[in-house]
């Protein structure tokens, strides 16, 4: 979810001072032409001091000293810049905890070329002829007279470029006196109208590298509050300008805000900042500005930075459930919670929230079952605290479907699996085996539920009509159980599937409301059927006569059990030719038919199955990409981390065979590393918690060294014979991992 955000910017913003497009002689896009801001919930205004529109003035109209007594200033032999008492030296940010990414101070030399003013190698910076005392006197005069023109004009000059700006705000001058003299006096007292020039003042000031220093955080916080409390239309302008920033500049803004939040939560030296009770609005203001940047990032294709760059790992160390319960109790307006801005919460933290919320639901259901037993004077059975599955291997799908149907009320309990006729307790291995065998059987092409597309290496729902879609519901339940029981599934659905799974994220109370329907594009189709998507793209760009050359109508044909069936994309579509004028509509209807309408009943059953287990408001915190990671794991491999967390049985980590093994594995290309992981765990992906959560084990296999290694995927265990040479081990290992059958694939 993205939050709407707001930010202002300076009056005469030059092209070299900002990556936003300069206003071209009155041709600035109108507000109503700007893209809408996608909001993921109501604005989190808790703690933000919102004055009336007339009382909240802008930083853009008055940040510099008033240029009065111009003739006297020009005659000064030694002009002085702003002078403040008790000046503190600016220093770099103090180190934070290990989980917080360190932000380096950005010097002017490190700035990109477009940010530097086009001057000589050793430019002569302008000098401001006003002292702080003169400035304060001038402010008092204009406050009494009500004429702010001098302040406004001088401000426009000051913010015209970075040299002018740096002349007014030299590092040694930025401290609390500036805040008191400029922020409080000017921003709160100036009554002039807010313009696009004023917004650009905020925009350029927000990029000032001096705000990397903790000594400027008080000023930075007030700037962020001014931006956060802007009106919706001003936020639209700022989002529009943020989209035009370079990737480097955009990332710097995001990192600076994340660092600001981290140091406010866990300050290295608490005495540097005001007491938290007096600045409770700091973090809400910063989060609101981050929401603006996140919105801008989502509107750009491809995004300027990956969505994970908005994660703040510091939040992994706060009371996440308190944040979640605050959000549940007060929503998005009355009290601040980081859950109002889920894009800053890492996937690891979201998994914790989902699992704890699940555990609380499991405990509540189990407690109610226990109370019911006792109230009926029946003897409690500890098995009632679990979702117990008893299945036969020979009837795996039908037995599993029957069990889950009968035990719908127990789906949120801890899962335990028993295979009929087999002794043994489920300590996790049987549960994982049940998942793997079910997925392998259900996704087999002969089963007919899903179609495997070789070009995209993924499965998609079969459009064949049937009388009962309960098995699609079973797949949804399996995915939900996997999330709540921390099982990684080897399911290859395209990203579009997870977008549909969150449409909407909460099951609607009205049963007639469509579910699993989302807006789709050629990009979504390309992830499943790349050749077809390419053909439709060529149709859109075709320069000839579409109607005469293609001779197509608003109709689609599909093969079902050897029979070709036709479907109209719109009423009377078989009689409507596709032309140059309506081809965009044709392509959109075609994609919508393939990904939404033709599989609606199948996907709806799948949707309800998943949400019957995962029904939780915590799903509203997730992006589609994050749902995929929770179900299937992360594709990012770190074999060094796996080496550090590996356990050994019969071997020691210093044994020669083990040293050979890691030398070979760490030297593998990525595709072989994925094959090894798939061979030993049943999936080539990593759980959200990282390699350590795999509980990977290497056991000594006392067999002939002519044998290949074997694996027990249910226990993430590799059985390795004591090979005597690295060459022999590498050869046998590659043969073993390259010729094993993969679950869930053809």
XYZ file of C-alpha atoms in Angstrom:
746
model
C 0.000 0.000 0.000
C 1.261 3.369 -0.752
C 0.359 6.453 1.163
C -0.443 9.774 -0.310
C 2.187 12.310 0.557
C 2.924 15.936 0.091
C 5.952 18.091 -0.527
C 6.632 21.727 -1.619
C 9.339 23.275 -3.805
C 11.197 26.537 -4.549
C 10.318 29.355 -6.746
C 12.853 29.637 -9.490
C 14.280 26.156 -9.629
C 17.047 25.816 -12.231
C 17.579 22.670 -14.211
C 21.021 22.087 -12.734
C 19.759 22.380 -9.180
C 17.047 19.783 -9.400
C 16.090 16.858 -11.552
C 12.495 18.080 -11.742
C 11.611 19.731 -15.055
C 11.834 23.473 -14.936
C 8.678 25.401 -15.543
C 8.804 26.361 -19.202
C 7.304 29.787 -19.670
C 3.983 29.019 -18.094
C 3.653 25.597 -19.657
C 3.807 23.733 -16.340
C 1.259 20.889 -16.393
C -1.942 21.750 -14.638
C -2.826 19.994 -11.405
C -5.734 18.159 -12.906
C -3.391 16.596 -15.480
C -1.084 15.091 -12.904
C -1.384 11.365 -12.173
C -3.501 10.500 -9.145
C -1.740 9.410 -5.990
C -2.577 5.828 -5.098
C -3.278 5.715 -1.393
C -3.055 2.513 0.615
C -5.186 3.738 3.399
C -6.203 6.967 4.989
C -3.446 9.449 5.599
C -1.621 8.927 8.827
C -1.984 12.326 10.306
C -1.465 11.350 13.922
C 0.874 13.734 15.632
C 0.979 16.198 12.735
C 0.186 19.744 13.706
C -2.233 20.916 11.040
C -3.043 24.574 11.163
C -5.561 26.308 8.984
C -4.569 26.965 5.410
C -4.110 30.621 6.126
C -1.881 30.034 9.114
C 0.515 27.482 7.686
C 2.919 29.388 5.486
C 5.542 27.930 3.225
C 9.245 27.566 3.458
C 9.462 28.786 -0.080
C 8.296 32.301 0.554
C 10.708 33.278 3.249
C 13.812 31.395 4.236
C 16.524 34.032 3.697
C 17.287 37.345 5.310
C 15.311 40.381 4.251
C 17.182 42.563 1.742
C 16.613 45.973 3.247
C 18.956 48.954 3.355
C 20.419 47.760 0.070
C 22.682 50.769 -0.453
C 24.211 50.486 2.999
C 24.840 46.784 2.495
C 26.665 47.385 -0.775
C 29.018 49.847 0.912
C 30.129 47.458 3.625
C 33.820 46.758 3.350
C 33.643 43.360 5.025
C 30.194 41.878 4.483
C 29.208 39.325 7.087
C 27.123 36.237 6.625
C 24.507 35.063 9.104
C 26.114 34.890 12.530
C 24.730 32.828 15.365
C 25.876 32.384 18.957
C 27.088 29.041 20.320
C 27.837 27.589 16.901
C 28.452 23.839 16.967
C 30.660 22.096 14.477
C 28.822 19.925 12.006
C 29.820 16.289 12.257
C 28.887 13.067 10.546
C 26.061 10.875 11.702
C 26.994 8.676 14.667
C 27.052 4.931 14.067
C 23.786 3.145 14.669
C 22.950 -0.473 15.439
C 24.252 -3.149 13.071
C 20.901 -3.644 11.387
C 20.671 -0.057 10.266
C 22.282 0.644 6.928
C 24.901 3.322 7.369
C 24.420 6.504 5.391
C 27.550 8.375 4.368
C 27.651 12.114 4.424
C 27.415 13.508 0.904
C 29.926 16.226 0.153
C 29.384 18.775 -2.566
C 32.224 17.101 -4.504
C 30.260 13.847 -4.553
C 27.158 15.394 -6.046
C 26.171 14.435 -9.580
C 27.131 16.761 -12.416
C 23.573 17.895 -13.001
C 23.307 19.001 -9.368
C 26.395 21.231 -9.547
C 26.112 24.767 -10.817
C 27.903 25.274 -14.171
C 30.643 27.567 -12.829
C 34.396 27.759 -13.007
C 36.487 25.130 -11.147
C 36.957 27.553 -8.265
C 33.774 29.608 -8.165
C 33.288 32.666 -6.061
C 30.237 31.961 -3.944
C 27.809 34.821 -3.268
C 27.889 36.342 0.174
C 24.816 37.327 2.141
C 25.214 40.834 3.602
C 22.898 40.216 6.537
C 23.740 39.116 10.017
C 21.276 37.144 12.079
C 20.556 40.230 14.148
C 19.707 42.245 11.047
C 17.556 39.422 9.838
C 15.566 39.229 13.071
C 15.044 42.997 13.095
C 13.763 42.928 9.522
C 11.401 40.085 10.327
C 9.897 42.053 13.193
C 9.403 45.057 10.900
C 7.616 43.141 8.157
C 5.485 41.310 10.734
C 4.199 44.625 11.987
C 3.775 46.174 8.536
C 2.369 43.058 6.862
C 4.438 43.678 3.711
C 6.399 40.496 3.018
C 7.502 41.394 -0.500
C 11.122 42.026 0.473
C 11.330 38.665 2.237
C 9.720 36.896 -0.699
C 11.939 38.526 -3.347
C 15.131 37.861 -1.435
C 14.057 34.276 -0.862
C 13.533 33.671 -4.576
C 17.087 34.850 -5.208
C 18.515 32.719 -2.427
C 16.892 29.533 -3.651
C 17.693 30.130 -7.285
C 20.731 27.832 -7.125
C 22.773 25.744 -4.771
C 25.594 28.340 -4.534
C 23.088 30.953 -3.349
C 21.539 28.455 -0.964
C 24.860 27.397 0.500
C 25.867 31.006 0.973
C 22.809 31.553 3.166
C 23.037 28.235 4.981
C 26.657 27.396 5.537
C 27.249 24.292 7.643
C 28.383 26.238 10.676
C 25.276 28.407 10.520
C 22.698 25.617 10.600
C 21.489 25.169 14.156
C 18.597 25.941 16.446
C 18.848 29.700 15.989
C 18.066 29.279 12.310
C 15.072 27.171 13.222
C 13.785 29.745 15.671
C 14.523 32.742 13.505
C 13.426 31.386 10.134
C 11.156 28.379 10.523
C 9.025 29.673 13.377
C 8.941 33.324 12.367
C 8.627 33.101 8.616
C 6.728 29.882 8.025
C 4.126 30.625 10.631
C 3.757 34.343 10.018
C 3.988 34.869 6.269
C 0.488 35.200 4.842
C 1.298 35.238 1.133
C -0.296 32.724 -1.262
C 1.407 29.363 -1.874
C 2.555 28.969 -5.464
C 4.411 26.390 -7.502
C 7.531 28.436 -6.837
C 6.945 27.967 -3.128
C 6.614 24.223 -3.654
C 9.889 24.148 -5.529
C 11.515 25.739 -2.502
C 10.585 22.720 -0.436
C 11.660 20.437 -3.256
C 15.161 21.863 -3.565
C 15.651 22.313 0.169
C 14.687 18.687 0.781
C 17.679 17.672 -1.362
C 20.189 19.714 0.631
C 22.983 17.307 1.685
C 23.438 19.209 4.948
C 20.429 17.311 6.289
C 22.590 14.209 6.503
C 23.974 15.604 9.754
C 22.215 15.072 13.056
C 22.893 18.695 14.023
C 20.385 19.737 11.341
C 17.659 17.263 12.303
C 15.543 19.815 14.161
C 15.314 21.983 11.062
C 14.834 18.921 8.884
C 11.925 17.773 11.054
C 10.144 21.112 10.705
C 10.662 21.045 6.960
C 9.176 17.547 6.824
C 6.179 18.674 8.861
C 5.528 21.534 6.468
C 5.652 19.100 3.564
C 3.463 16.518 5.292
C 0.712 19.040 6.019
C 0.403 20.381 2.488
C -2.874 20.005 0.666
C -3.587 17.162 -1.743
C -3.033 19.207 -4.887
C 0.438 20.276 -3.714
C 1.298 16.658 -3.038
C 0.412 15.838 -6.629
C 2.955 18.365 -7.859
C 5.653 16.979 -5.607
C 4.992 13.386 -6.650
C 5.194 14.530 -10.269
C 8.569 16.169 -9.633
C 9.915 13.227 -7.627
C 9.275 11.002 -10.642
C 11.672 13.157 -12.656
C 14.596 12.818 -10.242
C 17.639 10.785 -11.175
C 17.913 7.379 -9.584
C 20.878 8.488 -7.491
C 19.171 11.608 -6.156
C 15.943 9.738 -5.485
C 17.743 7.025 -3.521
C 19.605 9.630 -1.479
C 16.318 11.210 -0.400
C 14.885 7.836 0.628
C 17.996 6.815 2.559
C 18.145 10.166 4.356
C 14.550 9.812 5.538
C 15.073 6.209 6.648
C 18.174 7.258 8.595
C 16.227 10.100 10.181
C 13.545 7.678 11.400
C 16.119 5.150 12.638
C 18.065 7.700 14.668
C 14.897 9.153 16.152
C 13.878 5.663 17.281
C 17.330 4.648 18.516
C 19.509 7.772 18.936
C 23.229 7.197 19.492
C 23.237 10.218 21.793
C 19.705 10.970 23.057
C 20.746 14.413 24.307
C 21.188 15.539 20.686
C 17.449 15.578 20.071
C 14.496 17.095 21.923
C 12.603 14.727 24.248
C 10.418 12.293 22.348
C 7.318 13.694 24.062
C 7.970 17.076 22.459
C 8.672 15.797 18.970
C 6.238 12.919 18.545
C 5.412 14.368 15.132
C 8.905 13.797 13.736
C 8.436 10.205 12.633
C 4.856 10.642 11.292
C 6.048 13.593 9.208
C 9.009 11.688 7.802
C 6.806 8.674 7.058
C 4.365 10.881 5.188
C 7.129 12.274 2.975
C 8.417 8.745 2.399
C 4.909 7.856 1.246
C 5.181 10.572 -1.406
C 8.430 9.100 -2.660
C 6.976 5.590 -2.601
C 3.996 6.742 -4.633
C 6.286 8.380 -7.190
C 8.382 5.220 -7.370
C 5.320 3.050 -8.026
C 4.166 5.342 -10.831
C 7.416 4.949 -12.766
C 7.958 1.873 -14.941
C 10.418 0.472 -14.229
C 10.609 1.889 -10.679
C 13.475 4.228 -9.884
C 14.601 1.947 -7.053
C 13.483 -1.541 -5.916
C 10.644 -1.578 -3.405
C 12.940 -3.265 -0.864
C 15.026 -0.065 -0.720
C 12.165 1.483 1.261
C 12.532 -1.156 3.981
C 13.774 0.123 7.337
C 15.455 -2.771 9.118
C 15.434 -0.794 12.374
C 11.724 -1.543 12.635
C 12.536 -5.251 13.024
C 13.588 -4.387 16.582
C 10.473 -2.562 17.785
C 7.284 -4.059 19.180
C 5.654 -4.951 15.876
C 2.520 -6.429 17.403
C 1.894 -3.236 19.331
C 2.135 -1.345 16.045
C -0.241 -3.838 14.450
C -2.784 -3.680 17.280
C -2.650 0.126 17.280
C -3.401 0.081 13.572
C -6.230 -2.409 14.099
C -7.752 -0.352 16.906
C -7.365 3.180 15.580
C -7.165 2.746 11.819
C -5.249 5.300 9.785
C -6.109 8.564 11.435
C -6.249 8.768 15.221
C -2.888 7.317 16.250
C 0.293 6.786 14.299
C 1.440 3.269 13.451
C 4.089 2.094 11.023
C 1.455 -0.289 9.670
C -0.112 2.762 8.022
C 3.043 2.844 5.880
C 3.728 -0.852 5.239
C 6.277 -0.157 2.508
C 8.858 0.644 5.235
C 8.281 -2.686 7.025
C 10.545 -5.475 5.793
C 9.156 -8.802 4.605
C 10.794 -10.485 7.621
C 8.920 -8.148 9.981
C 5.660 -8.671 8.095
C 6.095 -12.428 8.370
C 6.438 -12.040 12.140
C 3.220 -10.011 12.264
C 1.333 -12.551 10.128
C 2.596 -15.561 12.074
C 1.895 -14.045 15.480
C -1.525 -12.958 14.347
C -2.047 -16.520 13.106
C -0.821 -17.984 16.396
C -3.202 -15.796 18.341
C -6.065 -16.964 16.133
C -4.942 -20.598 16.545
C -4.752 -20.238 20.331
C -8.160 -18.575 20.450
C -9.786 -21.352 18.397
C -8.047 -24.102 20.378
C -9.059 -22.484 23.676
C -12.670 -22.261 22.544
C -12.624 -25.944 21.565
C -11.231 -26.832 24.989
C -13.873 -24.765 26.771
C -16.627 -26.423 24.752
C -15.340 -29.859 25.732
C -15.162 -28.984 29.410
C -18.599 -27.344 29.405
C -20.056 -30.589 28.036
C -18.141 -32.524 30.729
C -16.152 -34.362 28.140
C -12.557 -35.371 28.571
C -10.251 -32.965 26.737
C -8.109 -34.490 23.998
C -4.800 -32.788 23.236
C -5.218 -33.680 19.561
C -8.009 -31.139 19.414
C -5.352 -28.433 19.560
C -4.066 -29.433 16.105
C -5.292 -29.762 12.551
C -4.750 -33.505 12.233
C -4.627 -34.863 8.702
C -4.870 -38.628 8.129
C -4.346 -39.530 4.486
C -3.495 -42.526 2.340
C -0.635 -42.227 -0.081
C -2.664 -44.017 -2.763
C -5.549 -41.519 -2.455
C -3.597 -38.440 -1.488
C -5.623 -35.708 -3.219
C -9.096 -37.083 -2.460
C -8.251 -37.867 1.174
C -6.694 -34.449 1.698
C -9.704 -32.739 0.156
C -12.105 -34.713 2.354
C -10.093 -34.010 5.512
C -9.828 -30.288 4.852
C -13.524 -30.073 4.000
C -14.554 -31.808 7.226
C -12.165 -29.743 9.349
C -12.791 -26.269 7.980
C -13.104 -24.891 11.502
C -9.627 -26.171 12.398
C -7.637 -24.726 9.486
C -5.961 -22.141 11.712
C -4.655 -24.769 14.129
C -1.152 -26.181 13.951
C -0.915 -28.758 11.161
C 0.050 -32.398 11.809
C 0.005 -35.114 9.165
C -0.242 -38.897 9.507
C 0.044 -41.341 6.629
C -2.331 -44.259 7.173
C -0.505 -47.531 7.843
C 2.783 -45.833 8.706
C 4.178 -45.452 12.197
C 5.864 -42.296 13.323
C 5.193 -38.873 14.769
C 5.060 -35.731 12.678
C 7.922 -33.522 13.841
C 7.761 -31.437 10.685
C 9.087 -33.904 8.138
C 5.764 -35.608 7.406
C 4.036 -32.253 7.014
C 6.591 -31.104 4.468
C 6.376 -34.435 2.634
C 2.585 -34.105 2.447
C 2.935 -30.652 0.876
C 5.550 -31.800 -1.621
C 3.625 -34.878 -2.738
C 0.356 -32.981 -3.078
C 1.924 -30.166 -5.087
C 3.712 -32.666 -7.300
C 0.485 -34.525 -8.090
C -1.852 -31.546 -8.466
C 0.463 -29.641 -10.801
C 1.225 -32.612 -13.022
C 0.041 -31.786 -16.557
C -1.932 -35.034 -16.753
C -4.084 -33.840 -13.863
C -5.461 -31.028 -16.026
C -5.864 -28.334 -13.367
C -2.932 -26.210 -14.454
C -1.109 -25.649 -17.712
C 2.661 -25.464 -17.676
C 4.101 -22.848 -20.045
C 7.627 -23.782 -21.078
C 8.469 -20.323 -22.412
C 7.864 -18.656 -19.054
C 8.561 -21.647 -16.762
C 5.347 -21.139 -14.855
C 1.903 -22.652 -14.329
C -1.408 -21.021 -15.096
C -5.000 -22.007 -14.436
C -6.664 -24.233 -16.984
C -9.725 -22.601 -18.533
C -11.527 -25.942 -18.955
C -15.010 -25.828 -17.504
C -15.962 -28.413 -14.890
C -18.752 -29.117 -12.418
C -16.661 -28.934 -9.256
C -13.860 -26.476 -8.536
C -13.116 -27.803 -5.039
C -9.641 -28.958 -6.005
C -8.701 -25.381 -6.890
C -9.902 -24.464 -3.419
C -7.603 -27.181 -2.070
C -4.601 -25.551 -3.752
C -5.521 -22.219 -2.176
C -5.813 -23.876 1.235
C -2.409 -25.506 0.742
C -0.831 -22.122 0.038
C -2.491 -20.618 3.106
C -1.389 -23.507 5.319
C 2.148 -23.197 3.974
C 2.299 -19.516 4.984
C 0.949 -20.188 8.489
C 3.112 -23.281 9.043
C 6.332 -21.782 7.588
C 6.574 -24.266 4.708
C 8.177 -23.125 1.444
C 6.320 -24.486 -1.597
C 7.787 -25.099 -5.027
C 4.909 -23.477 -6.903
C 5.680 -21.542 -10.079
C 2.855 -19.048 -10.463
C 3.486 -15.772 -12.341
C 3.466 -12.485 -10.372
C 0.017 -11.722 -11.795
C -1.411 -14.575 -9.694
C -0.419 -12.899 -6.425
C -1.784 -9.573 -7.590
C -5.116 -11.281 -8.199
C -4.861 -13.031 -4.829
C -4.869 -9.624 -3.116
C -7.846 -8.320 -5.117
C -9.193 -7.543 -2.597
C -6.839 -8.399 0.312
C -9.813 -8.989 2.619
C -12.690 -11.255 1.584
C -15.742 -9.059 0.909
C -18.780 -9.623 3.116
C -21.055 -9.581 0.071
C -20.809 -12.985 -1.599
C -21.816 -11.447 -4.943
C -18.770 -9.177 -5.042
C -16.271 -10.407 -7.668
C -12.928 -11.576 -6.295
C -9.590 -12.172 -7.966
C -10.238 -9.547 -10.648
C -7.495 -6.990 -11.199
C -6.311 -4.692 -13.954
C -3.960 -6.526 -16.319
C -1.641 -5.390 -19.102
C 0.562 -6.891 -21.776
C 3.335 -7.019 -19.175
C 1.219 -9.426 -17.088
C 0.469 -11.556 -20.137
C 4.156 -11.574 -21.097
C 4.976 -13.250 -17.768
C 2.789 -16.204 -18.782
C 2.550 -16.290 -22.584
C 5.425 -14.176 -23.926
C 4.850 -15.085 -27.595
C 1.196 -14.075 -27.498
C 2.048 -10.859 -25.648
C 4.643 -10.060 -28.320
C 2.073 -10.635 -31.060
C -0.436 -8.294 -29.417
C 2.255 -5.653 -28.986
C 3.046 -5.884 -32.687
C -0.648 -5.469 -33.469
C -0.671 -2.235 -31.471
C 2.372 -0.864 -33.304
C 1.396 -2.089 -36.782
C 1.553 0.776 -39.281
C -0.584 -0.773 -42.019
C -4.337 -1.310 -42.277
C -5.202 -3.623 -39.344
C -8.686 -4.465 -40.577
C -7.622 -5.510 -44.070
C -4.343 -7.196 -43.172
C -5.362 -9.114 -40.014
C -9.050 -9.674 -40.683
C -9.810 -10.222 -36.981
C -12.945 -9.649 -34.936
C -13.628 -9.123 -31.233
C -13.604 -12.861 -30.734
C -11.215 -15.359 -29.150
C -10.870 -19.081 -29.811
C -9.826 -21.724 -27.280
C -9.326 -25.464 -27.521
C -11.083 -27.536 -24.867
C -10.683 -31.317 -24.966
C -9.979 -31.237 -28.693
C -12.911 -28.940 -29.505
C -12.366 -25.342 -30.667
C -14.739 -22.955 -28.908
C -15.249 -19.273 -29.626
C -16.038 -16.482 -27.157
C -17.065 -12.912 -27.884
C -14.961 -10.281 -26.149
C -17.947 -7.924 -26.191
C -21.599 -8.250 -27.236
C -21.731 -9.001 -30.943
C -17.941 -9.247 -31.019
C -17.927 -11.794 -33.832
C -19.333 -9.089 -36.117
C -17.080 -6.239 -34.994
C -13.828 -6.017 -36.989
C -10.581 -5.000 -35.312
C -9.400 -1.712 -36.826
C -6.631 0.790 -36.268
C -9.049 2.815 -34.169
C -10.279 0.067 -31.807
C -7.244 -2.233 -31.604
C -6.255 -0.959 -28.123
C -9.687 -1.922 -26.836
C -9.364 -5.316 -28.523
C -5.978 -6.034 -26.904
C -7.193 -4.969 -23.465
C -10.346 -7.102 -23.704
C -8.307 -10.050 -24.992
C -5.866 -9.901 -22.037
C -8.704 -9.396 -19.556
C -10.466 -12.451 -20.972
C -7.384 -14.675 -20.715
C -6.275 -13.613 -17.231
C -9.583 -12.772 -15.554
C -12.838 -13.850 -17.164
C -11.948 -17.233 -18.702
C -10.634 -18.587 -15.386
C -12.892 -16.700 -12.981
C -14.523 -19.719 -11.294
C -11.225 -21.561 -10.976
C -9.443 -18.597 -9.467
C -12.357 -17.640 -7.222
C -12.253 -21.112 -5.644
C -8.474 -20.769 -5.272
C -8.915 -17.289 -3.737
C -11.481 -18.415 -1.171
C -9.320 -21.416 -0.261
C -6.289 -19.232 0.464
C -8.270 -16.691 2.458
C -10.085 -19.374 4.462
C -6.727 -19.927 6.155
C -5.078 -16.522 5.849
C -8.090 -14.345 6.639
C -6.312 -11.505 8.418
C -5.994 -7.765 8.120
C -2.247 -8.375 8.075
C -2.604 -9.271 4.384
C -3.309 -5.602 3.722
C 0.321 -4.912 4.617
C 1.671 -7.068 1.789
C 2.622 -6.358 -1.781
C 1.963 -9.137 -4.342
C 5.718 -9.748 -4.566
C 5.839 -10.264 -0.805
C 3.012 -12.803 -0.869
C 5.018 -14.776 -3.421
C 8.081 -14.697 -1.155
C 6.038 -15.894 1.829
C 4.653 -18.821 -0.181
C 7.649 -19.753 -2.335
C 10.617 -18.151 -0.621
C 13.164 -15.696 -1.947
C 15.196 -16.358 -5.123
C 18.259 -14.646 -3.624
C 20.830 -17.297 -2.637
C 23.658 -16.811 -0.147
C 25.660 -20.027 -0.064
C 28.153 -18.576 2.419
C 25.266 -18.091 4.864
C 24.203 -21.682 4.212
C 27.732 -22.852 4.979
C 27.744 -21.006 8.295
C 24.403 -22.469 9.418
C 24.857 -26.065 8.186
C 24.711 -28.880 10.746
C 26.712 -32.105 10.431
C 25.984 -35.715 11.310
C 28.971 -38.085 11.102
C 31.132 -35.305 9.731
C 32.937 -32.351 11.270
C 33.130 -29.083 9.390
C 36.920 -29.485 9.245
C 36.797 -32.920 7.586
C 38.422 -33.128 4.170
C 35.198 -34.238 2.406
C 33.303 -31.260 3.854
C 36.034 -28.837 2.819
C 35.929 -30.311 -0.689
C 32.147 -29.984 -0.711
C 32.085 -26.266 0.124
C 34.966 -25.481 -2.225
C 32.956 -27.075 -5.031
C 29.566 -25.574 -4.078
C 30.844 -22.035 -3.564
C 32.449 -22.252 -6.990
C 29.247 -23.417 -8.696
C 27.437 -21.040 -11.047
C 24.032 -19.861 -9.841
C 22.047 -22.454 -11.818
C 23.932 -25.356 -10.198
C 23.577 -23.807 -6.744
C 19.814 -23.649 -7.319
C 19.800 -27.278 -8.455
C 21.630 -28.301 -5.286
C 19.128 -26.453 -3.125
C 16.237 -27.983 -5.055
C 17.794 -31.444 -4.768
C 18.157 -31.212 -0.987
C 15.091 -29.191 0.068
C 12.541 -29.610 -2.736
C 12.722 -25.922 -3.661
C 15.393 -23.664 -5.141
C 14.219 -20.731 -3.052
C 15.134 -19.506 0.418
C 12.682 -18.957 3.314
C 12.006 -15.406 4.421
C 14.261 -15.854 7.452
C 17.230 -16.702 5.240
C 19.420 -19.761 4.863
C 19.515 -20.330 8.621
C 15.797 -21.197 8.573
C 16.471 -24.147 6.247
C 18.065 -26.214 9.052
C 20.287 -27.731 6.384
C 22.185 -30.885 7.403
C 24.950 -32.937 5.780
C 25.095 -36.553 6.958
C 27.805 -39.101 6.338
C 26.655 -41.915 4.085
C 28.762 -44.991 4.833
C 28.533 -46.409 1.335
C 30.851 -46.890 -1.591
C 32.332 -43.713 -3.012
C 31.090 -44.902 -6.398
C 27.570 -44.016 -5.272
C 25.919 -40.693 -5.941
C 24.832 -38.458 -3.033
C 21.196 -38.773 -1.956
C 18.846 -36.325 -0.234
C 15.889 -36.390 2.157
C 13.976 -33.306 1.063
C 11.518 -33.560 3.937
C 14.358 -32.948 6.392
C 16.604 -30.738 4.180
C 19.271 -33.400 4.530
C 22.089 -34.330 2.136
C 23.680 -37.778 2.557
C 27.220 -37.528 1.265
C 29.631 -40.492 0.821
C 33.227 -39.821 1.995
C 34.689 -38.981 -1.404
C 38.495 -38.963 -1.437
C 39.083 -36.244 -4.014
C 37.513 -32.915 -4.914
C 37.241 -33.956 -8.565
C 35.311 -37.118 -7.691
C 32.983 -35.229 -5.333
C 32.258 -32.533 -7.916
C 31.532 -35.062 -10.651
C 29.174 -37.185 -8.508
C 27.422 -34.132 -7.045
C 26.740 -32.563 -10.459
C 25.361 -35.850 -11.791
C 23.113 -36.251 -8.753
C 21.635 -32.757 -8.677
C 21.252 -32.515 -12.470
C 19.258 -35.715 -12.904
C 16.762 -35.498 -10.066
C 13.102 -34.927 -10.840
C 11.800 -31.567 -9.720
C 8.571 -31.178 -7.802
C 5.901 -29.164 -9.500
C 7.497 -29.249 -12.955
C 7.134 -31.443 -15.993
